[in-house]
Amino acid sequence: MNKNATENSSIKITLLALGCSKNLIDCENMSTELKKAGYNVINNIEDSDIVVINTCGFIESAKTEAIDTILEVADYKVPNGNVRKIIVSGCLSQRYPEDILKDLPEVDAVLGTAHYGDIAEVVARLVSEFDDPEAEKINITSGKGGFSHLVTDRELSTDGYAWIKIGEGCLHRCSFCAIPLIRGTFVSRPMEEILEEAKIIAGRGVKEIILAAQDTTNYGIELYKERRLAELLKKLAEIDGIELIRVMYGYMDGITPDLIEVMAGNPKIAHYLDIPIQHGSDKILKAMYRRDTADLITSRLEMIRKAMPDCIIRTTVMVGFPGETEEDFRIMKENLKKWKFDRLGCFIFSPEEGTPAFDMPDQIDDETKQRRYDEIYELQKEISSEQSQKRLGTVTKVNICSVSDDGIFYVGRSYGESPEVDPVIYIASQEEELKIGDFVDAKIVDCSDEYDMTAVTV
Ligand code: SF4
């Protein structure tokens, strides 16, 4: 260890990841950078000298969560607690750097989405200013997005699986979405880099990898001038030790026949797709600037299910978009009944500054938005139960993730359950003791719960 690293080891830092998996990956990279510089990365705000809050700024509720977290951490600042400095990174700081520094005086530095790689430098400067009450606030938020901070040997904070970022930013310009303003336009990560990272992860014994980007189905489009997700999946499946590859965040028109062919034909690639459709009425899809139509969604779902009848398909929809009439909402519900997504997440539209939908006419009142949100979840409960009944009696490989609170069952996920967003499978082991990270065959014996399932090892 060099002299600086030895000195740095006395500085304790906690990193908090808010928002989505992409933010978690960025946090893991920052944590790795800080450890390489010799800092003591811990998981305890109270004992920390510095706290880094990696924020989400996608919608109103995410902004509220970020501000609440900053205020909570501020309570631990000297003289009430031990925390000397607070750094806010990620989407919220990219979007509102001046506002954060002005309105939240407890924050000492803001770091934008192109500057995760500068974290060790920023920490070093803050440490040198520990005893300077007049120190100037740090604002490093020029540019946006990109990959410069990603290292292939990052430390993982997830158990039994690892996220891999394959793209950053977004090529689309959905009228409600602030992501392109925050993360910039879409850039694909070079394939060699992704494969190298996957090999390192597999070498550590992690068997499940999950690919993430704002739109994974666009992978390669600007870098290789064509979509190359299918090729990437094939190459990842050749890596020894990887048992399951999952793709999240696709776009319906990027679900192409060659992609489906590769997914259907390779046992290591999960028959699982996460494809946010956002709405089911053509009028609203058009106002959202989405390229999909209800007919395209219908035909792509047919194509997927024909090639992979066991494919678990997840989606996200939004209610309360400006101009969404009762008739549009009825059409969405009718289509959802027809499309039968296995899993569904619902968002309530929130007007985001800088996006076209912000000042579109016919904004929907909060009560109506909430009612529609509740109705969607009621409807989906029935659809999800009906869909999961189809899995009763099937044998599936399950990744053992933990033991249930009562100690009776193991808790796992099969190809059909993504971590955090999906239900789990409770597994009773017939005889032998299982280890976290094991992949075991299990037969699904109970789907009567609305979401979670029970299985026994076979
Ligand atoms: S596809 Fe649309 S909703 Fe998704 S990140 Fe891109 S612009 Fe936002």
Coordinates of C-alpha atoms and ligand atoms in Angstrom, one line a residue:
M1 CA 0.0 0.0 0.0
N2 CA 1.4 3.4 -0.9
K3 CA 1.6 6.3 1.6
N4 CA -1.6 8.0 0.5
A5 CA -3.5 4.7 0.7
T6 CA -2.2 4.1 4.2
E7 CA -3.4 7.6 5.3
N8 CA -6.7 7.1 3.5
S9 CA -7.5 3.9 5.3
S10 CA -8.6 6.0 8.4
I11 CA -11.3 7.7 6.4
K12 CA -14.6 5.8 6.5
I13 CA -17.1 6.2 3.7
T14 CA -20.6 4.9 3.2
L15 CA -22.2 4.8 -0.2
L16 CA -26.0 4.7 -0.6
A17 CA -27.5 3.6 -3.9
L18 CA -31.1 4.9 -4.6
G19 CA -33.1 4.1 -7.7
C20 CA -32.5 1.5 -10.3
S21 CA -30.0 -1.3 -11.0
K22 CA -28.0 1.1 -13.2
N23 CA -27.4 3.4 -10.3
L24 CA -26.4 0.4 -8.2
I25 CA -23.7 -0.5 -10.8
D26 CA -22.4 3.0 -10.7
C27 CA -22.3 2.9 -6.9
E28 CA -20.3 -0.4 -7.0
N29 CA -17.8 1.2 -9.4
M30 CA -17.4 4.2 -7.1
S31 CA -16.9 1.9 -4.1
T32 CA -14.2 0.0 -6.0
E33 CA -12.4 3.2 -7.0
L34 CA -12.5 4.4 -3.3
K35 CA -11.1 1.0 -2.1
K36 CA -8.4 1.1 -4.7
A37 CA -7.4 4.5 -3.3
G38 CA -7.2 3.0 0.1
Y39 CA -10.4 4.4 1.7
N40 CA -12.3 2.3 4.2
V41 CA -15.7 1.7 2.6
I42 CA -18.2 0.7 5.2
N43 CA -22.0 0.3 5.4
N44 CA -22.9 2.5 8.4
I45 CA -23.8 6.1 8.1
E46 CA -23.4 6.8 11.8
D47 CA -19.7 5.9 11.8
S48 CA -18.8 7.5 8.5
D49 CA -16.7 10.5 7.8
I50 CA -18.1 10.9 4.4
V51 CA -21.5 9.7 2.9
V52 CA -22.0 9.4 -0.8
I53 CA -25.7 9.4 -1.9
N54 CA -26.2 8.1 -5.5
T55 CA -29.6 9.5 -6.4
C56 CA -32.3 8.9 -8.9
G57 CA -34.2 11.8 -10.5
F58 CA -36.5 10.0 -12.9
I59 CA -39.9 10.9 -11.4
E60 CA -41.3 12.9 -8.6
S61 CA -41.3 10.1 -6.0
A62 CA -37.6 9.3 -6.8
K63 CA -36.7 13.0 -6.2
T64 CA -38.6 13.0 -3.0
E65 CA -36.8 9.9 -1.8
A66 CA -33.5 11.4 -2.7
I67 CA -34.1 14.6 -0.8
D68 CA -35.5 12.7 2.2
T69 CA -32.3 10.6 2.3
I70 CA -30.0 13.6 2.0
L71 CA -31.9 15.2 5.0
E72 CA -31.7 12.0 7.0
V73 CA -27.9 11.8 6.4
A74 CA -27.6 15.5 7.3
D75 CA -28.8 14.7 10.8
Y76 CA -25.6 12.7 11.3
K77 CA -23.3 15.6 10.4
V78 CA -21.0 17.2 12.9
P79 CA -21.8 18.5 15.5
N80 CA -24.7 16.1 16.0
G81 CA -22.9 13.1 14.6
N82 CA -19.6 12.0 13.0
V83 CA -20.3 12.7 9.3
R84 CA -18.0 15.5 8.0
K85 CA -19.0 15.7 4.3
I86 CA -21.9 14.7 2.1
I87 CA -21.5 14.0 -1.6
V88 CA -24.6 13.7 -3.9
S89 CA -24.0 11.9 -7.1
G90 CA -26.2 10.5 -9.9
C91 CA -29.3 11.6 -11.7
L92 CA -30.7 14.2 -9.2
S93 CA -27.3 16.0 -9.0
Q94 CA -27.0 15.9 -12.8
R95 CA -30.4 17.5 -13.1
Y96 CA -30.4 20.1 -10.4
P97 CA -26.8 20.7 -9.2
E98 CA -27.3 24.4 -8.3
D99 CA -30.6 23.8 -6.5
I100 CA -29.1 21.1 -4.4
L101 CA -26.1 23.2 -3.3
K102 CA -28.3 26.2 -2.6
D103 CA -31.3 24.5 -1.0
L104 CA -29.5 21.8 0.9
P105 CA -26.6 23.5 2.5
E106 CA -25.5 20.3 4.2
V107 CA -24.4 18.9 0.8
D108 CA -20.7 19.6 0.2
A109 CA -20.3 18.2 -3.4
V110 CA -22.4 17.3 -6.4
L111 CA -21.1 14.8 -8.9
G112 CA -22.8 14.4 -12.3
T113 CA -23.4 11.2 -14.3
A114 CA -20.2 11.6 -16.4
H115 CA -18.0 12.0 -13.3
Y116 CA -18.4 8.8 -11.2
G117 CA -14.8 8.2 -12.0
D118 CA -13.8 11.4 -10.2
I119 CA -15.0 10.2 -6.9
A120 CA -11.6 9.4 -5.3
E121 CA -10.3 12.8 -6.3
V122 CA -13.4 14.6 -4.9
V123 CA -13.1 12.7 -1.6
A124 CA -9.4 13.6 -1.4
R125 CA -10.2 17.3 -1.7
L126 CA -13.0 17.1 0.8
V127 CA -10.7 15.3 3.3
S128 CA -8.2 18.1 2.9
E129 CA -11.0 20.6 3.8
F130 CA -12.3 18.8 6.8
D131 CA -11.3 21.6 9.1
D132 CA -12.2 24.4 6.8
P133 CA -15.7 25.7 7.4
E134 CA -15.4 28.2 4.6
A135 CA -14.5 25.6 2.0
E136 CA -16.1 26.1 -1.4
K137 CA -18.8 23.6 -2.5
I138 CA -17.8 21.3 -5.3
N139 CA -19.9 21.1 -8.5
I140 CA -18.7 18.6 -11.1
T141 CA -21.6 18.1 -13.4
S142 CA -20.4 19.0 -16.9
G143 CA -21.3 16.5 -19.7
K144 CA -23.5 13.5 -19.1
G145 CA -23.5 9.7 -19.1
G146 CA -20.7 7.6 -20.7
F147 CA -18.6 4.7 -19.5
S148 CA -15.3 6.2 -18.4
H149 CA -16.0 5.2 -14.8
L150 CA -16.8 1.5 -15.4
V151 CA -14.1 -1.0 -14.4
T152 CA -14.3 -4.6 -15.3
D153 CA -13.2 -5.8 -11.8
R154 CA -15.7 -3.9 -9.7
E155 CA -16.7 -5.2 -6.3
L156 CA -20.2 -6.6 -6.2
S157 CA -22.8 -5.7 -3.6
T158 CA -25.3 -8.3 -4.8
D159 CA -25.4 -12.0 -3.7
G160 CA -25.7 -14.8 -6.3
Y161 CA -26.0 -12.6 -9.3
A162 CA -24.3 -9.6 -10.9
W163 CA -25.5 -6.7 -13.0
I164 CA -23.5 -5.8 -16.1
K165 CA -24.1 -2.5 -17.8
I166 CA -24.0 -2.8 -21.6
G167 CA -25.2 0.6 -22.6
E168 CA -25.7 4.1 -21.2
G169 CA -28.1 6.9 -22.1
C170 CA -31.1 6.6 -24.4
L171 CA -31.7 7.0 -28.1
H172 CA -35.4 7.4 -27.7
R173 CA -37.1 10.6 -26.7
C174 CA -40.3 9.5 -25.0
S175 CA -42.2 12.7 -24.3
F176 CA -42.5 12.0 -20.5
C177 CA -39.0 10.9 -19.8
A178 CA -36.1 13.0 -18.5
I179 CA -33.5 10.2 -18.8
P180 CA -31.9 11.5 -22.1
L181 CA -31.6 14.9 -20.4
I182 CA -29.8 13.3 -17.5
R183 CA -27.8 10.4 -19.1
G184 CA -27.4 11.7 -22.6
T185 CA -27.9 9.8 -25.8
F186 CA -27.4 6.0 -26.1
V187 CA -23.8 4.6 -26.2
S188 CA -23.0 0.9 -26.3
R189 CA -20.2 -0.5 -24.2
P190 CA -17.7 -2.3 -26.4
M191 CA -18.4 -6.0 -26.5
E192 CA -14.8 -7.1 -25.5
E193 CA -15.2 -5.1 -22.3
I194 CA -18.5 -6.7 -21.4
L195 CA -17.1 -10.2 -22.0
E196 CA -14.0 -9.4 -19.9
E197 CA -16.2 -8.3 -17.1
A198 CA -18.4 -11.4 -17.4
K199 CA -15.4 -13.6 -17.2
I200 CA -14.1 -11.9 -14.1
I201 CA -17.6 -12.3 -12.5
A202 CA -17.8 -15.9 -13.5
G203 CA -14.3 -16.5 -12.0
R204 CA -15.6 -15.3 -8.7
G205 CA -18.2 -18.1 -8.7
V206 CA -21.2 -15.9 -9.7
K207 CA -23.5 -17.9 -12.0
E208 CA -26.2 -15.5 -13.0
I209 CA -25.6 -12.2 -14.9
I210 CA -28.2 -9.6 -15.7
L211 CA -27.7 -7.2 -18.6
A212 CA -28.8 -3.6 -18.1
A213 CA -29.1 -0.4 -20.2
Q214 CA -31.9 2.1 -20.8
D215 CA -32.7 0.0 -23.8
T216 CA -30.8 -3.3 -24.0
T217 CA -32.3 -4.2 -27.4
N218 CA -30.6 -1.3 -29.0
Y219 CA -27.2 -2.7 -28.0
G220 CA -24.6 -2.0 -30.8
I221 CA -26.8 0.3 -32.9
E222 CA -24.4 3.3 -32.9
L223 CA -21.1 1.4 -32.1
Y224 CA -21.5 -1.4 -34.6
K225 CA -24.2 0.2 -36.8
E226 CA -26.5 -2.7 -36.1
R227 CA -28.2 -4.4 -33.2
R228 CA -25.9 -6.9 -31.6
L229 CA -27.6 -8.1 -28.5
A230 CA -28.2 -11.6 -30.0
E231 CA -24.4 -11.9 -30.7
L232 CA -23.5 -10.6 -27.3
L233 CA -25.8 -13.2 -25.6
K234 CA -24.3 -16.0 -27.7
K235 CA -20.8 -15.0 -26.6
L236 CA -21.7 -14.6 -23.0
A237 CA -23.2 -18.1 -23.0
E238 CA -19.9 -19.5 -24.0
I239 CA -18.2 -18.3 -20.8
D240 CA -17.5 -21.2 -18.4
G241 CA -19.3 -20.8 -15.0
I242 CA -22.1 -18.6 -16.2
E243 CA -25.4 -20.6 -15.9
L244 CA -28.0 -17.9 -16.5
I245 CA -28.1 -14.7 -18.5
R246 CA -31.0 -12.4 -18.1
V247 CA -31.8 -9.3 -20.2
M248 CA -33.7 -6.4 -18.7
Y249 CA -35.2 -3.2 -20.1
G250 CA -35.9 -4.0 -23.8
Y251 CA -38.0 -2.1 -26.2
M252 CA -40.7 -3.9 -28.1
D253 CA -39.6 -3.1 -31.6
G254 CA -36.1 -4.3 -30.7
I255 CA -37.4 -7.8 -30.0
T256 CA -36.2 -9.2 -33.4
P257 CA -36.5 -12.7 -34.8
D258 CA -32.7 -13.3 -34.5
L259 CA -32.8 -12.3 -30.9
I260 CA -35.7 -14.6 -30.2
E261 CA -33.9 -17.4 -32.1
V262 CA -30.8 -17.1 -29.9
M263 CA -32.8 -16.9 -26.7
A264 CA -35.0 -19.9 -27.6
G265 CA -32.0 -22.0 -28.6
N266 CA -29.6 -21.5 -25.8
P267 CA -30.3 -23.1 -22.4
K268 CA -28.2 -20.5 -20.5
I269 CA -30.2 -17.6 -21.7
A270 CA -33.3 -17.0 -19.5
H271 CA -36.6 -17.2 -21.3
Y272 CA -37.5 -14.0 -19.6
L273 CA -38.1 -10.5 -21.1
D274 CA -38.6 -7.2 -19.4
I275 CA -40.2 -4.9 -22.0
P276 CA -41.7 -1.7 -20.7
I277 CA -44.6 -0.8 -23.1
Q278 CA -45.9 2.2 -21.1
H279 CA -49.4 2.1 -22.5
G280 CA -52.0 0.1 -24.4
S281 CA -53.8 2.8 -26.3
D282 CA -52.4 3.9 -29.7
K283 CA -53.5 7.5 -29.1
I284 CA -51.5 7.7 -25.8
L285 CA -48.5 5.8 -27.2
K286 CA -48.3 8.3 -30.0
A287 CA -48.5 11.2 -27.6
M288 CA -45.8 9.5 -25.6
Y289 CA -43.6 9.5 -28.8
R290 CA -43.4 5.8 -28.6
R291 CA -42.8 3.9 -31.8
D292 CA -44.8 0.9 -30.7
T293 CA -48.5 0.4 -31.5
A294 CA -51.0 -2.0 -29.9
D295 CA -50.8 -4.2 -33.1
L296 CA -47.0 -4.3 -32.9
I297 CA -47.1 -5.3 -29.3
T298 CA -49.6 -8.0 -30.1
S299 CA -47.5 -9.5 -32.9
R300 CA -44.2 -9.4 -31.0
L301 CA -45.8 -11.1 -28.0
E302 CA -47.2 -13.8 -30.3
M303 CA -43.7 -14.2 -31.8
I304 CA -42.1 -14.5 -28.4
R305 CA -44.6 -17.0 -27.0
K306 CA -44.6 -19.1 -30.2
A307 CA -40.8 -19.6 -29.9
M308 CA -40.7 -19.8 -26.1
P309 CA -44.0 -20.8 -24.7
D310 CA -42.5 -20.8 -21.2
C311 CA -41.2 -17.2 -21.5
I312 CA -42.0 -15.0 -18.5
I313 CA -42.7 -11.5 -19.8
R314 CA -42.6 -8.4 -17.6
T315 CA -43.7 -4.9 -18.5
T316 CA -44.2 -1.4 -17.1
V317 CA -47.1 0.9 -17.8
M318 CA -47.9 4.5 -16.9
V319 CA -51.3 5.9 -15.9
G320 CA -52.4 9.5 -15.9
F321 CA -50.5 10.7 -19.0
P322 CA -51.9 14.0 -20.2
G323 CA -55.0 13.5 -22.3
E324 CA -55.6 9.9 -21.1
T325 CA -59.4 9.6 -21.2
E326 CA -61.5 7.0 -19.6
E327 CA -61.8 5.4 -23.1
D328 CA -57.9 5.3 -23.4
F329 CA -57.7 3.7 -20.0
R330 CA -60.4 1.2 -20.9
I331 CA -58.5 0.3 -24.1
M332 CA -55.3 -0.2 -22.1
K333 CA -57.0 -2.5 -19.7
E334 CA -58.7 -4.5 -22.5
N335 CA -55.3 -4.9 -24.1
L336 CA -53.6 -5.9 -20.9
K337 CA -56.2 -8.7 -20.5
K338 CA -55.4 -9.9 -24.0
W339 CA -51.6 -9.6 -23.7
K340 CA -51.4 -11.3 -20.3
F341 CA -48.1 -10.1 -19.1
D342 CA -46.8 -12.4 -16.3
R343 CA -45.6 -9.4 -14.3
L344 CA -46.3 -5.7 -14.4
G345 CA -45.1 -2.6 -12.7
C346 CA -47.2 0.6 -12.9
F347 CA -46.1 4.2 -12.6
I348 CA -48.1 7.3 -12.1
F349 CA -47.2 10.0 -14.6
S350 CA -45.4 13.0 -13.1
P351 CA -44.7 16.1 -15.2
E352 CA -40.9 16.4 -15.5
E353 CA -39.3 19.8 -16.4
G354 CA -37.7 19.9 -19.7
T355 CA -39.8 17.1 -21.2
P356 CA -42.6 17.7 -23.8
A357 CA -45.2 16.2 -21.6
F358 CA -44.5 18.7 -18.9
D359 CA -46.9 21.3 -20.2
M360 CA -49.1 19.2 -22.5
P361 CA -52.8 20.2 -22.1
D362 CA -55.3 18.0 -20.3
Q363 CA -53.2 17.0 -17.3
I364 CA -55.0 14.4 -15.2
D365 CA -55.9 15.1 -11.6
D366 CA -54.2 13.2 -8.8
E367 CA -57.4 11.4 -7.6
T368 CA -58.0 9.9 -11.1
K369 CA -54.3 9.0 -11.5
Q370 CA -54.4 7.1 -8.2
R371 CA -57.7 5.3 -9.0
R372 CA -56.3 4.2 -12.4
Y373 CA -53.1 3.0 -10.7
D374 CA -55.1 0.9 -8.2
E375 CA -57.3 -0.5 -11.0
I376 CA -54.3 -1.6 -13.0
Y377 CA -52.8 -3.5 -10.0
E378 CA -56.2 -5.1 -9.2
L379 CA -56.4 -6.3 -12.8
Q380 CA -52.8 -7.5 -12.9
K381 CA -53.3 -9.5 -9.7
E382 CA -55.8 -11.7 -11.6
I383 CA -53.6 -12.0 -14.7
S384 CA -50.5 -12.8 -12.8
S385 CA -52.2 -15.6 -10.8
E386 CA -53.7 -17.1 -13.9
Q387 CA -50.3 -17.0 -15.6
S388 CA -48.4 -18.5 -12.7
Q389 CA -50.9 -21.4 -12.5
K390 CA -49.4 -22.6 -15.8
R391 CA -46.1 -23.3 -14.0
L392 CA -47.7 -25.7 -11.5
G393 CA -45.9 -29.1 -11.7
T394 CA -43.1 -27.8 -13.9
V395 CA -39.4 -28.5 -13.0
T396 CA -37.2 -25.5 -13.1
K397 CA -33.6 -24.6 -12.1
V398 CA -33.5 -22.3 -9.1
N399 CA -30.8 -20.0 -7.9
I400 CA -30.7 -20.3 -4.1
C401 CA -30.5 -16.7 -2.7
S402 CA -31.3 -16.9 1.0
V403 CA -33.2 -18.8 3.8
S404 CA -36.7 -17.6 4.8
D405 CA -37.1 -15.7 8.0
D406 CA -38.7 -18.6 9.8
G407 CA -35.8 -20.9 8.7
I408 CA -38.1 -23.4 7.1
F409 CA -37.6 -22.7 3.4
Y410 CA -34.8 -21.7 1.1
V411 CA -35.7 -18.6 -1.0
G412 CA -34.7 -18.7 -4.6
R413 CA -35.4 -17.4 -8.1
S414 CA -35.6 -19.3 -11.4
Y415 CA -35.2 -18.0 -14.9
G416 CA -38.6 -16.4 -14.5
E417 CA -37.8 -14.2 -11.5
S418 CA -35.6 -11.2 -11.6
P419 CA -34.2 -9.9 -8.3
E420 CA -35.9 -7.1 -6.5
V421 CA -38.8 -6.6 -8.9
D422 CA -40.3 -10.1 -9.1
P423 CA -41.8 -12.6 -6.6
V424 CA -39.6 -15.4 -5.2
I425 CA -39.9 -19.2 -5.0
Y426 CA -39.9 -20.9 -1.5
I427 CA -38.0 -24.1 -1.8
A428 CA -38.2 -27.2 0.5
S429 CA -35.1 -29.3 0.1
Q430 CA -35.8 -33.0 0.0
E431 CA -32.6 -34.1 1.7
E432 CA -29.4 -32.3 1.4
E433 CA -28.4 -28.9 2.8
L434 CA -28.2 -26.2 0.1
K435 CA -25.7 -23.4 -0.2
I436 CA -26.5 -19.8 -1.2
G437 CA -25.6 -19.5 -4.9
D438 CA -26.4 -23.2 -5.7
F439 CA -28.4 -23.9 -8.8
V440 CA -30.9 -26.8 -8.0
D441 CA -33.7 -28.4 -9.9
A442 CA -37.1 -27.9 -8.2
K443 CA -40.7 -28.8 -8.9
I444 CA -43.2 -26.0 -8.5
V445 CA -45.9 -27.5 -6.2
D446 CA -48.0 -24.4 -5.2
C447 CA -48.9 -21.3 -7.0
S448 CA -52.0 -20.4 -4.9
D449 CA -50.3 -17.2 -3.5
E450 CA -50.9 -14.2 -5.8
Y451 CA -47.3 -13.9 -6.6
D452 CA -44.8 -16.1 -4.7
M453 CA -44.5 -19.9 -5.4
T454 CA -43.5 -23.0 -3.5
A455 CA -41.3 -25.8 -4.9
V456 CA -39.5 -28.9 -3.7
T457 CA -36.1 -30.1 -4.9
V458 CA -36.1 -33.0 -7.2
Ligands
SF4_1 S1 -37.0 4.4 -23.9 FE1 -38.2 6.2 -23.4 S2 -38.8 5.9 -21.3 FE2 -37.1 4.5 -21.6 S3 -35.3 5.7 -21.0 FE3 -35.5 6.0 -23.2 S4 -36.7 7.9 -23.4 FE4 -36.9 7.2 -21.2

